[in-house]
Tab-separated table of C-alpha atoms in Angstrom:
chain	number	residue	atom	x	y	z
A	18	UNK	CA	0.000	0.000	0.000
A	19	UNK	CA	3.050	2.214	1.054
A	20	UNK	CA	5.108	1.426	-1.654
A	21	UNK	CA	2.586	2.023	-4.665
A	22	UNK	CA	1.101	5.482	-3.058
A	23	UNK	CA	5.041	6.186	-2.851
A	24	UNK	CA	5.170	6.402	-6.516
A	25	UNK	CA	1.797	8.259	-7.579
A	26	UNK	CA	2.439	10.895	-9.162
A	27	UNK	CA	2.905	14.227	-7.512
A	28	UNK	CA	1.987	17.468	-8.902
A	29	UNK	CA	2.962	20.850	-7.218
A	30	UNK	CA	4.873	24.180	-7.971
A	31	UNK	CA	8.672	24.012	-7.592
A	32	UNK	CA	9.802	26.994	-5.555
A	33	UNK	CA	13.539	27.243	-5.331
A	34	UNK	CA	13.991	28.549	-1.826
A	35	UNK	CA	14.877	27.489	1.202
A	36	UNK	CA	11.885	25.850	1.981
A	37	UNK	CA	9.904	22.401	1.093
A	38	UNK	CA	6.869	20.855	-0.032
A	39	UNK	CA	5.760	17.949	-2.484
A	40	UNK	CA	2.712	18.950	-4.528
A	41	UNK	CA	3.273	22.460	-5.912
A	42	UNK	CA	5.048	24.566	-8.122
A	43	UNK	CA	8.786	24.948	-8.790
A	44	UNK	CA	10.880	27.035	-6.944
A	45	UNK	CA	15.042	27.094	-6.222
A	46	UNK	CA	16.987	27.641	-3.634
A	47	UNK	CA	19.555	29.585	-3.546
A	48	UNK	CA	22.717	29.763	-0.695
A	49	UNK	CA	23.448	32.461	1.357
A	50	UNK	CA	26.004	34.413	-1.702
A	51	UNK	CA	22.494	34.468	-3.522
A	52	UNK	CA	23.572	32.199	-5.596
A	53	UNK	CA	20.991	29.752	-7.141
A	54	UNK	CA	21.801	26.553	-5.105
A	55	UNK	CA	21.278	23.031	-6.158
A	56	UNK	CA	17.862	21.722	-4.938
A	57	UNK	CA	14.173	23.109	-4.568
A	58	UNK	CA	10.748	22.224	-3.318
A	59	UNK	CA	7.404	21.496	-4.726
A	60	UNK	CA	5.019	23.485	-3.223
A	61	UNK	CA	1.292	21.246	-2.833
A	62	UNK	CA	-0.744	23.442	-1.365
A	63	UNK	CA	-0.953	26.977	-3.424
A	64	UNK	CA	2.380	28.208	-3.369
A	65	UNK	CA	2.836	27.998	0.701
A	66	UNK	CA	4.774	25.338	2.262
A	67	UNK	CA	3.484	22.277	3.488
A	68	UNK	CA	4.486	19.110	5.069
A	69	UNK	CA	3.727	17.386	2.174
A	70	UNK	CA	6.139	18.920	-0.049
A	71	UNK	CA	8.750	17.168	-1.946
A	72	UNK	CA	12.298	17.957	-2.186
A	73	UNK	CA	13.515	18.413	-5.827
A	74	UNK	CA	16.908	17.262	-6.014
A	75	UNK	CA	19.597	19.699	-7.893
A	76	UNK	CA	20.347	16.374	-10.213
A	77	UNK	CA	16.512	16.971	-11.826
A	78	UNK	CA	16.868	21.117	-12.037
A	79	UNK	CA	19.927	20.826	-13.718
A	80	UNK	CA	18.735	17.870	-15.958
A	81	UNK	CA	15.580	19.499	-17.084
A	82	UNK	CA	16.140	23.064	-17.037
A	83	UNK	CA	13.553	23.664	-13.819
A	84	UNK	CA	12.734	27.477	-12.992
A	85	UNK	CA	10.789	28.589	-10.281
A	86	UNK	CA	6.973	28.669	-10.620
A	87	UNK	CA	7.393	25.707	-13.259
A	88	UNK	CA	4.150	23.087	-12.432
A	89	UNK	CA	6.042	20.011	-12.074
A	90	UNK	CA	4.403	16.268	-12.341
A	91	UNK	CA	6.826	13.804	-11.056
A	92	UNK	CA	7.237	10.080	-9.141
A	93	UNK	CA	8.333	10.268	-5.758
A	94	UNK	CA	11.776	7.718	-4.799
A	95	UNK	CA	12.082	5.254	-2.151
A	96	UNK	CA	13.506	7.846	0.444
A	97	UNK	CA	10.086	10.142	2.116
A	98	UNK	CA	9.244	13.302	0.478
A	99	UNK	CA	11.961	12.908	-2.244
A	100	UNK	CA	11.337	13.562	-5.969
A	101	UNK	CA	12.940	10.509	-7.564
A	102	UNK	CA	12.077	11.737	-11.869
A	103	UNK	CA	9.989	14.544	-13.382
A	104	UNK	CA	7.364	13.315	-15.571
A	105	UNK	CA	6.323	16.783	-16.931
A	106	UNK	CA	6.691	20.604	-16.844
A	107	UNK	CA	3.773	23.007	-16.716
A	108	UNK	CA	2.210	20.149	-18.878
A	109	UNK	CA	4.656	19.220	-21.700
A	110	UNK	CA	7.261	17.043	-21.804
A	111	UNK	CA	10.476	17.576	-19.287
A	112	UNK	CA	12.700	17.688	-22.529
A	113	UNK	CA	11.325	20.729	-23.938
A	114	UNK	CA	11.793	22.848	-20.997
A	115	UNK	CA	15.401	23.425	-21.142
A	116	UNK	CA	14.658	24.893	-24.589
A	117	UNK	CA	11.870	27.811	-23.781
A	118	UNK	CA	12.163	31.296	-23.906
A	119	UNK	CA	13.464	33.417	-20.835
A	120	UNK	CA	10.564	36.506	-19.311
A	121	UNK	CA	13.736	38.471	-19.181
A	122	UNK	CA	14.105	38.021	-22.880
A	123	UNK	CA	10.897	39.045	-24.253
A	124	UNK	CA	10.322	42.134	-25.473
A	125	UNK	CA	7.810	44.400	-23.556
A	126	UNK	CA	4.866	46.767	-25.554
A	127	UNK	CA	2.180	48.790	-24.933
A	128	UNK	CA	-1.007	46.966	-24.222
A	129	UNK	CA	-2.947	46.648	-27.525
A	130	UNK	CA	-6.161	44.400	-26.898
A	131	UNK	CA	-8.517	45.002	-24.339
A	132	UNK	CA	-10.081	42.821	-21.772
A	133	UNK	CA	-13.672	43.570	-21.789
A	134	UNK	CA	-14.973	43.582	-18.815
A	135	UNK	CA	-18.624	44.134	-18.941
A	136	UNK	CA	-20.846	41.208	-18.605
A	137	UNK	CA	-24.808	42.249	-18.080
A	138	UNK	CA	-26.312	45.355	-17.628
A	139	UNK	CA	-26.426	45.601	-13.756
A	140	UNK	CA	-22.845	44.887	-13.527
A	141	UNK	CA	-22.490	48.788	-13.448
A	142	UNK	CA	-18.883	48.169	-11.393
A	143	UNK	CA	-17.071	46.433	-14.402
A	144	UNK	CA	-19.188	48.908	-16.969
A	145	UNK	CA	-17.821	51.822	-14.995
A	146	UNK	CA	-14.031	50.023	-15.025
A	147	UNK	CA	-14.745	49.684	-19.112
A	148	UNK	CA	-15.988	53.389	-19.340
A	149	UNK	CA	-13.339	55.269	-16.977
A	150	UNK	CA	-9.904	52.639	-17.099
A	151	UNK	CA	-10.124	50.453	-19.831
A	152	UNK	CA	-7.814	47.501	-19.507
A	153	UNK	CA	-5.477	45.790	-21.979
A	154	UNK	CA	-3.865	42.579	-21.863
A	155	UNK	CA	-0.793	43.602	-20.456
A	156	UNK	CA	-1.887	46.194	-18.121
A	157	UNK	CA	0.260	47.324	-14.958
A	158	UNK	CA	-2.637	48.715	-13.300
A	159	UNK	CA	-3.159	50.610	-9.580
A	160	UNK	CA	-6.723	50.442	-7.799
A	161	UNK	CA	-5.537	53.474	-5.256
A	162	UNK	CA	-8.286	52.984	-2.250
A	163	UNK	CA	-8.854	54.093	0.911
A	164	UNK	CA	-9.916	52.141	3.388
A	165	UNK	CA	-13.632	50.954	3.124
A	166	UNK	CA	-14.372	51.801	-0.410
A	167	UNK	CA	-15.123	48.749	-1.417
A	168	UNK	CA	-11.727	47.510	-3.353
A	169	UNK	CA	-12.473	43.680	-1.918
A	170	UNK	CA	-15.771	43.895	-3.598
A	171	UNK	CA	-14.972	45.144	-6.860
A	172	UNK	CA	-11.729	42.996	-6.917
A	173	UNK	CA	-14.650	39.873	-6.874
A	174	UNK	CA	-16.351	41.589	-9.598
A	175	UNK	CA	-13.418	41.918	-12.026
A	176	UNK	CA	-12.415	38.735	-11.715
A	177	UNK	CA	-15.768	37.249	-12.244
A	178	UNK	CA	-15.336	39.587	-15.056
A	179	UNK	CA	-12.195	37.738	-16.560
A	180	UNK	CA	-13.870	34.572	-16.307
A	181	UNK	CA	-16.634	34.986	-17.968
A	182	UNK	CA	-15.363	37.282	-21.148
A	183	UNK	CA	-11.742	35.521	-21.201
A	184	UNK	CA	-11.491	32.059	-20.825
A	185	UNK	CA	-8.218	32.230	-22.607
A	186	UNK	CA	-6.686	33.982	-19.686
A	187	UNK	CA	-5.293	32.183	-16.675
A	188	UNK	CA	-6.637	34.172	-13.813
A	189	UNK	CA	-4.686	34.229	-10.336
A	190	UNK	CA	-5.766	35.940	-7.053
A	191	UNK	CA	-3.294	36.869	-4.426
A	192	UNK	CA	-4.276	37.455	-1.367
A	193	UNK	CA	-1.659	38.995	1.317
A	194	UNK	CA	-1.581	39.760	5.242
A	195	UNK	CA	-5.654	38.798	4.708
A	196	UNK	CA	-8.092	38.156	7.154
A	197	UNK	CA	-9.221	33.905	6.862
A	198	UNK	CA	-12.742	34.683	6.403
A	199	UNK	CA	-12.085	36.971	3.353
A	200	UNK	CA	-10.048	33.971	1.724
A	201	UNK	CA	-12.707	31.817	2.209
A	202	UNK	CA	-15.075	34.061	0.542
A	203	UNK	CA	-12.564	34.388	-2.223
A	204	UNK	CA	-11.984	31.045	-2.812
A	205	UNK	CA	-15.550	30.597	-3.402
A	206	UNK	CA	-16.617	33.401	-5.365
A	207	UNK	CA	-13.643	33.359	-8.315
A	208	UNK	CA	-13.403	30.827	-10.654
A	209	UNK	CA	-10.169	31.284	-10.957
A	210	UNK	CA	-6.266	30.046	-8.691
A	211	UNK	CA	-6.599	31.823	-5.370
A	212	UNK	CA	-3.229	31.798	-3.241
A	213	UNK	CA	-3.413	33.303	-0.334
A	214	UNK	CA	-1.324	34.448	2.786
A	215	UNK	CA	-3.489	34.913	6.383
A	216	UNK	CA	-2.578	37.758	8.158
A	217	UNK	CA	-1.627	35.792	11.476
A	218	UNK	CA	1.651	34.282	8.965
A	219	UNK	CA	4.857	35.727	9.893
A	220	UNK	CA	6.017	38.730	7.043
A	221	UNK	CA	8.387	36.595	5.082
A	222	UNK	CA	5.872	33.679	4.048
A	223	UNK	CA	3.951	36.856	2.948
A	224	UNK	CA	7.057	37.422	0.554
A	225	UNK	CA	7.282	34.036	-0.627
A	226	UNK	CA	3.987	33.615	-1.697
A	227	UNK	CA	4.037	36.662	-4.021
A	228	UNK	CA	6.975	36.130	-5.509
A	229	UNK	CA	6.580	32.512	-5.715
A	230	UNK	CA	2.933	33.310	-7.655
A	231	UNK	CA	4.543	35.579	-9.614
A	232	UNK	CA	7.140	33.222	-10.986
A	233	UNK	CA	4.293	30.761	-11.549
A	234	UNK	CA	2.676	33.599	-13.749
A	235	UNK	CA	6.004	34.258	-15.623
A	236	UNK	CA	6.238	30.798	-16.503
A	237	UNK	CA	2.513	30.730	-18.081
A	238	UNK	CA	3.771	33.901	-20.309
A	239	UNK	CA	6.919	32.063	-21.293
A	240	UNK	CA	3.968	29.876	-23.513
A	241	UNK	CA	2.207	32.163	-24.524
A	242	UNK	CA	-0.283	32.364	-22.188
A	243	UNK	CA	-2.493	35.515	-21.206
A	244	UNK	CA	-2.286	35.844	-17.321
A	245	UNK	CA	-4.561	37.963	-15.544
A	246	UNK	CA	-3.313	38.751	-11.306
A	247	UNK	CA	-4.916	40.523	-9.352
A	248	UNK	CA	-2.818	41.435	-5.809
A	249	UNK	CA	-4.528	42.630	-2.876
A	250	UNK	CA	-2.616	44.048	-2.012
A	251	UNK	CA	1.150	46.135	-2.715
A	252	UNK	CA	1.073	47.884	0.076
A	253	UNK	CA	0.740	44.922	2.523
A	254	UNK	CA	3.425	43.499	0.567
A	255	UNK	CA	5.523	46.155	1.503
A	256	UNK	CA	4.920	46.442	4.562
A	257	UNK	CA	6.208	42.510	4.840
A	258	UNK	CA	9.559	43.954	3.161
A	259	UNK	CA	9.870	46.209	5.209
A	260	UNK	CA	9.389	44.262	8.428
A	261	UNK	CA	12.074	41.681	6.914
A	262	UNK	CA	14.497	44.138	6.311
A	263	UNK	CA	17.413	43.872	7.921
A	264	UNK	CA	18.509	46.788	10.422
A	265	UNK	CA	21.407	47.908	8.510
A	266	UNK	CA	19.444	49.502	6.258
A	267	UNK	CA	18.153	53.239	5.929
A	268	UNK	CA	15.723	53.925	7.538
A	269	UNK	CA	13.467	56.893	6.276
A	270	UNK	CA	10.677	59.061	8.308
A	271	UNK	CA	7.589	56.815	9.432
A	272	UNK	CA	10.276	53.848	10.267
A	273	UNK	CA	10.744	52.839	6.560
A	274	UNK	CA	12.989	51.201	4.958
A	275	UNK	CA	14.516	53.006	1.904
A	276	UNK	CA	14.930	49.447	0.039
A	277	UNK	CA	11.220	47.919	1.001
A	278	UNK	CA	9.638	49.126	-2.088
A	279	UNK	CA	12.336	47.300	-4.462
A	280	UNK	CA	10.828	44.189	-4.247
A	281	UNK	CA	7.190	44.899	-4.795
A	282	UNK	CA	8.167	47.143	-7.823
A	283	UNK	CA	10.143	44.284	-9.079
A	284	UNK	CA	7.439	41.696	-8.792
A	285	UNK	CA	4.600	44.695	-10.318
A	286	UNK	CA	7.172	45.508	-13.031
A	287	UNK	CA	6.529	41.979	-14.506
A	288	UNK	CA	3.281	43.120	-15.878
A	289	UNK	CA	3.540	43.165	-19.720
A	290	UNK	CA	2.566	42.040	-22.892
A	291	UNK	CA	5.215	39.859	-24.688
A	292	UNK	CA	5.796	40.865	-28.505
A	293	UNK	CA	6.635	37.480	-28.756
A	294	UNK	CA	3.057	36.089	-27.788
A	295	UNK	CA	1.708	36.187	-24.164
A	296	UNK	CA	0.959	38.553	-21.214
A	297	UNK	CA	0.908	39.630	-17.555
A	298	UNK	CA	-1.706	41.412	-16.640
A	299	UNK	CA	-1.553	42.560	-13.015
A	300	UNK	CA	-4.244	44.886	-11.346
A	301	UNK	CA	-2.639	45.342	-7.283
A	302	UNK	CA	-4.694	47.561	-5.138
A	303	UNK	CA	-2.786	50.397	-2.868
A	304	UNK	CA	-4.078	52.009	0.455
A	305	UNK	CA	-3.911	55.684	0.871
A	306	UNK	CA	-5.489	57.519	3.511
A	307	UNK	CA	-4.705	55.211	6.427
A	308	UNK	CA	-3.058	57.164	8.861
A	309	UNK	CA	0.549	55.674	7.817
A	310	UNK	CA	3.717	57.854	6.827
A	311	UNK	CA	4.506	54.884	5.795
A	312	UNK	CA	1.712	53.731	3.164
A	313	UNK	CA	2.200	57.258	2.309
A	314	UNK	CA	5.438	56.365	1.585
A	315	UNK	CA	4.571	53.490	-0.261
A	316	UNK	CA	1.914	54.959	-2.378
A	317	UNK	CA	4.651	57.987	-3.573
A	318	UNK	CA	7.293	55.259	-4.890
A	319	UNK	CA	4.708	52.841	-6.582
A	320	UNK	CA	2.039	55.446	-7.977
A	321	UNK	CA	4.102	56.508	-11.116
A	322	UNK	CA	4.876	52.389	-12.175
A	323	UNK	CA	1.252	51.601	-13.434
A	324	UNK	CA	0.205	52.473	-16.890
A	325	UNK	CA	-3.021	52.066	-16.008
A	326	UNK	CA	-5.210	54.062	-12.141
A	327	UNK	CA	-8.267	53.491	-11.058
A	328	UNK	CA	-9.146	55.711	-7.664
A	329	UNK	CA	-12.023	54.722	-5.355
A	330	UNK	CA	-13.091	57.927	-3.126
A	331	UNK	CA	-13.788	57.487	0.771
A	332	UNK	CA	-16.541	60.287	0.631
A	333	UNK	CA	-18.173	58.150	-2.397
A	334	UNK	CA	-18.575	55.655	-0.741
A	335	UNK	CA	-19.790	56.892	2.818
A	336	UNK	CA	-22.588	57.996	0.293
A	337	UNK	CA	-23.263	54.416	-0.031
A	338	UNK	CA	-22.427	54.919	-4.233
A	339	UNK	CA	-20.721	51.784	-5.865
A	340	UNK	CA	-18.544	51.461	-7.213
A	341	UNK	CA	-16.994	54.374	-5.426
A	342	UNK	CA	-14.526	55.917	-8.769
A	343	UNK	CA	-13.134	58.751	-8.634
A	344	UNK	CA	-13.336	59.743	-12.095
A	345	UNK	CA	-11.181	62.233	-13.258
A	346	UNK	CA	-7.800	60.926	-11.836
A	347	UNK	CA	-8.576	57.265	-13.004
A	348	UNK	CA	-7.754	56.848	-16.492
A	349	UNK	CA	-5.027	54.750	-18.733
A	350	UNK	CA	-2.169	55.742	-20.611
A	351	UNK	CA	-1.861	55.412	-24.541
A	352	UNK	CA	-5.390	54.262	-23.976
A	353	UNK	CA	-5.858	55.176	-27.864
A	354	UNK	CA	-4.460	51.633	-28.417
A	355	UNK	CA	-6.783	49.653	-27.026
A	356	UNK	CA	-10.125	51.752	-28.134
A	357	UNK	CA	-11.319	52.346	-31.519
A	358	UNK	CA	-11.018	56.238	-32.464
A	359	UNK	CA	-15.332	56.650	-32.406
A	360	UNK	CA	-15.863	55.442	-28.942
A	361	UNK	CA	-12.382	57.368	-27.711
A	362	UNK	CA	-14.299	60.399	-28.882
A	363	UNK	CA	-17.619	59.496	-26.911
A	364	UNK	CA	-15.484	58.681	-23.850
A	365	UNK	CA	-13.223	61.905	-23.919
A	366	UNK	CA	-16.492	63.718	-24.301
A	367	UNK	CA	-18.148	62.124	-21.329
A	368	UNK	CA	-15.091	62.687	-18.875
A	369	UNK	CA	-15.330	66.469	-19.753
A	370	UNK	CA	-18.868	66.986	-18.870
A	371	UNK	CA	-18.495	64.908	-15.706
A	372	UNK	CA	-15.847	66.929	-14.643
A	373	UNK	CA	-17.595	69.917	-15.680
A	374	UNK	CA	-20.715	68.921	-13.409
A	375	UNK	CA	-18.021	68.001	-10.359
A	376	UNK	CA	-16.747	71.152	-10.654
A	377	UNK	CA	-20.065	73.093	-10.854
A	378	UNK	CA	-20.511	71.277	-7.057
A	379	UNK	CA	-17.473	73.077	-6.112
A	380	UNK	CA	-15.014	69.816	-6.177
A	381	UNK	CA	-11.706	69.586	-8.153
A	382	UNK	CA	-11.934	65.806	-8.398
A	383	UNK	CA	-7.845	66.242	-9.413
A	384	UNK	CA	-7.014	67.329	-5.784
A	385	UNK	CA	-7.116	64.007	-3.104
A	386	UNK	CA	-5.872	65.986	-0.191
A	387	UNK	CA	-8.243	68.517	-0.185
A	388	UNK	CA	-10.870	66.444	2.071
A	389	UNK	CA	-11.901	69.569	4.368
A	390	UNK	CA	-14.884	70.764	2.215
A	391	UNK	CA	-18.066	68.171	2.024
A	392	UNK	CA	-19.583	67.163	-1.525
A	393	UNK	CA	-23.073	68.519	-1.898
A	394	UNK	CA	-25.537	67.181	-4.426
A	395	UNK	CA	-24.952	64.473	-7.115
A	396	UNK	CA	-21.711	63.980	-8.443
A	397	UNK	CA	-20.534	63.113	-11.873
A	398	UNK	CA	-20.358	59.214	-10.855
A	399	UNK	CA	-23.910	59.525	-9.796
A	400	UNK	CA	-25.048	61.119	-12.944
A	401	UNK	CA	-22.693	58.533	-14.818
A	402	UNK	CA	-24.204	55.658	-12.965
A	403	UNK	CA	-27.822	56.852	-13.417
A	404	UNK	CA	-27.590	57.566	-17.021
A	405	UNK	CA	-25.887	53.894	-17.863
A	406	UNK	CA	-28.393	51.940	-15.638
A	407	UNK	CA	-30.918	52.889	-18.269
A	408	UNK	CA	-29.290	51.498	-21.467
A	409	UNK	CA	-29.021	47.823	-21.585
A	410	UNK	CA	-25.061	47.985	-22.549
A	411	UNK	CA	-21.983	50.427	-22.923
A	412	UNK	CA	-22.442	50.297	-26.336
A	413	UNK	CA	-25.793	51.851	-26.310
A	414	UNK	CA	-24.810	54.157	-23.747
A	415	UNK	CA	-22.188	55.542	-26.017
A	416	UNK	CA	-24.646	56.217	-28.358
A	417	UNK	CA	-26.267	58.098	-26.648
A	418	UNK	CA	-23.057	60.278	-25.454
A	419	UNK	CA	-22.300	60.390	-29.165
A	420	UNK	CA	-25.550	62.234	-29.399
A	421	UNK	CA	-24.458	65.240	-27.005
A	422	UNK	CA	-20.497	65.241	-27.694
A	423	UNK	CA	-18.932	67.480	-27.460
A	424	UNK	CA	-21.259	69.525	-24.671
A	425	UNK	CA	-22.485	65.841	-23.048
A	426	UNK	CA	-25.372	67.637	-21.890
A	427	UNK	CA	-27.530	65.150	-19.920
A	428	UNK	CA	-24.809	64.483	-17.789
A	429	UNK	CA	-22.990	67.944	-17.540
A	430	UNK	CA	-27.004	69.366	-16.816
C-alpha cells in the first residue's frame, strides 16, 4: 500500500527557496552568496509550504532546465518526500523545458487588446471600469483605495469579469496579510487560482507567496499564455519587506525602509505584454489615507509604475455609491491603443462633462488631499451611474453620449 502510493504521481509548484513541499510549483533555492543553489521544493498546497512537499533534487533542475513557478508532475523515490524523476513541466514534456524562452528576454509593448470587462447590464462596477480605465492585456494597473471603499468587492467583480469574457486567460488571485474569512469568501466566489497568505503568517511567508505566484505567472507567459493577477494588495506586501528588512538599512521618516519598495516594484514591473506572444496582466490595489507615513510612503514610490489608475473615493462611498470611482484621476495611458477612435471620442467627451458637473458642485476631483470641504448634491459618478443603468449595454450608452459630444449635456445638466 506504502510502496505504490510512494510512486503516484505528484503534482505541485517548484519553488527554489529554502523551503519544502511535495505537490506544488517549482521554486530554487539559492545559498546564502544568492547564488541559485542546487535543490528546490514542490510546493502542494498553493504556493505555501506544506508538510507534504517534496524535495527536488539539484540532479533533476539541472537535468531538465527547472525554474521557479514551473508546475512540475513527477514520481516520488524510495527515500520520504523525495522527488525521484519529473514526468512533466507546466504540462509538456520535461525535454522541452530546457529549450523555452526566458521573461527576461521578451520584449515588452504597450497593451494593444482590451479585456472587456462588462458582462450584463447591472454589472455597473465592471461597466464603470470599461468606461473610466479600460484595460489591456498587459496592463500594470493601480486600484488606489482608501480604506472601506469597497476595493475587496470590486476585486470579486473583475475577476468574475475575466472569467466569464476571457477564458483564454489564466486568472490568479493573491491574497496577502488577509483576514481567513475573506479567503474563504474568495476562494468561493472566483473561478479562478486563489493563493493566499493569512494575516496571522509571519512577514516573510507573505514574501514568498508573491513572488513565488509571480514566478508561476512568468512561466505561463513564457507559452504564450495571457495571465490575468490581481494582488490585494502592494502595500501589505511592503509592509512585509519592510518588516524583513534587515537593520542595517536606511531607515526613512515613518520607520521605513529606503529598500522595502524594491521588491514589490520588481514583482509589479513583470506586468507586460510579450511581442513574442503572451501577457501579464496585473491589477494590485494600494491604500492611501490610512493614517501611515509609511503607506504614504509606499503609495509615492509605486504610484508613477502603473500604466493604467483606477481611484475609489472614501466620501463616495460613505454615500453608499458603488462602485466608489473617482473619475477624473482614473484613467489609462496610450489608452488610444486599445479603443477604436469613435468610442475614444464618446469617452473623452463624457469625462469632460463629468468633470464639468463636479466642478459646478465646487469639487476639483484632481485634488485628493483637499478632504476639508463636504460634496453637496450628485456627483458626476452619480449622474454617470444613473444615465448607464438605463441602457441595456456600454455600447448603447455611447450612443447616446455620441448624441451630445462634445457639450455631453444630460450628464454635464
Amino acid at each position: 500500500m506504502n510502496s505504490q502510493s510512494s510512486h503516484t504521481l505528484q503534482s505541485g509548484v517548484l519553488d527554489l527557496k529554502d523551503t519544502a513541499t511535495n505537490d506544488g510549483r517549482a521554486d530554487s533555492a539559492r545559498d546564502r552568496t544568492g547564488r541559485t543553489a542546487p535543490h528546490g521544493h514542490l510546493r502542494v498546497e498553493g504556493c505555501v509550504p506544506s508538510p507534504d512537499d517534496l524535495l527536488v533534487p539539484a540532479a533533476l533542475v539541472r537535468r531538465y532546465g527547472l525554474r521557479a513557478g514551473d508546475l512540475v508532475e513527477g514520481v516520488p523515490g524510495d527515500k520520504p518526500r523525495v522527488l525521484a524523476d519529473v514526468a512533466r513541466v507546466n504540462g509538456h514534456a520535461p525535454q522541452e523545458a530546457g529549450s523555452r524562452a526566458r521573461f527576461g528576454d521578451l520584449t515588452p509593448l504597450h497593451p494593444r487588446e482590451r479585456l472587456r470587462l462588462e458582462t450584463t447590464a447591472d454589472r455597473v462596477a465592471t461597466r464603470v471600469v470599461d468606461l473610466v480605465a479600460p484595460i489591456g492585456k498587459g496592463q500594470r494597473g493601480l486600484i488606489v483605495a482608501p480604506p472601506r471603499t469597497g476595493k475587496t468587492v470590486l476585486l470579486k467583480q473583475l475577476a468574475a469579469a475575466v472569467a466569464d469574457n476571457h477564458p483564454e486567460c489564466h486568472l490568479m488571485v493573491v491574497l496577502l496579510d488577509e483576514r481567513p474569512e475573506e479567503v474563504t469568501d474568495m476562494r468561493r466566489s472566483v473561478r479562478g487560482e486563489v493563493l493566499a497568505s493569512t494575516f496571522d503568517r509571519p512577514p516573510k511567508a507573505h514574501i514568498a507567496l508573491a513572488e513565488l505566484a509571480v514566478e508561476r505567472a512568468k512561466r505561463l507567459v513564457e507559452e504564450g499564455r495571457d495571465v490575468v493577477l490581481l494582488l490585494d494588495s502592494l502595500t501589505r506586501l511592503c509592509r512585509a519587506y519592510n518588516n524583513s528588512a534587515s537593520s542595517g538599512g536606511r531607515t526613512l521618516s515613518g520607520g521605513v525602509d529606503a529598500g522595502s519598495v524594491q521588491g514589490p516594484k520588481r514583482l509589479f514591473g513583470a506586468a507586460r505584454l510579450a511581442e513574442e506572444g503572451g501577457s501579464l496582466t496585473m491589477l494590485a490595489t494600494v491604500l492611501v489615507e490610512t493614517g501611515s507615513r509609511a503607506d504614504d510612503y509606499y503609495f509615492e514610490e509605486l504610484k508613477s509604475t502603473g500604466n493604467m489608475e483606477l481611484r475609489l473615493d472614501r466620501r463616495l462611498a460613505d454615500r453608499r455609491v458603488f462602485p466608489a470611482v473617482d473619475i477624473t484621476p482614473s484613467g489609462t495611458r496610450r489608452e488610444e491603443l486599445l479603443v477604436p477612435t469613435a468610442e475614444l471620442t464618446a469617452l473623452r467627451g463624457l469625462r469632460r462633462a463629468l468633470d464639468l458637473r463636479d466642478s459646478r458642485d465646487g469639487r476639483d476631483a484632481r485634488d485628493l488631499r483637499d478632504q476639508r470641504e463636504p460634496r453637496e448634491g450628485s456627483s458626476g459618478l452619480e449622474a454617470l451611474l444613473d444615465q448607464i443603468r438605463r441602457t441595456p449595454d456600454n455600447a448603447a450608452f455611447l450612443r447616446q453620449v455620441r448624441q451630445t459630444v462634445p457639450g455631453a449635456s444630460a450628464l454635464a445638466a
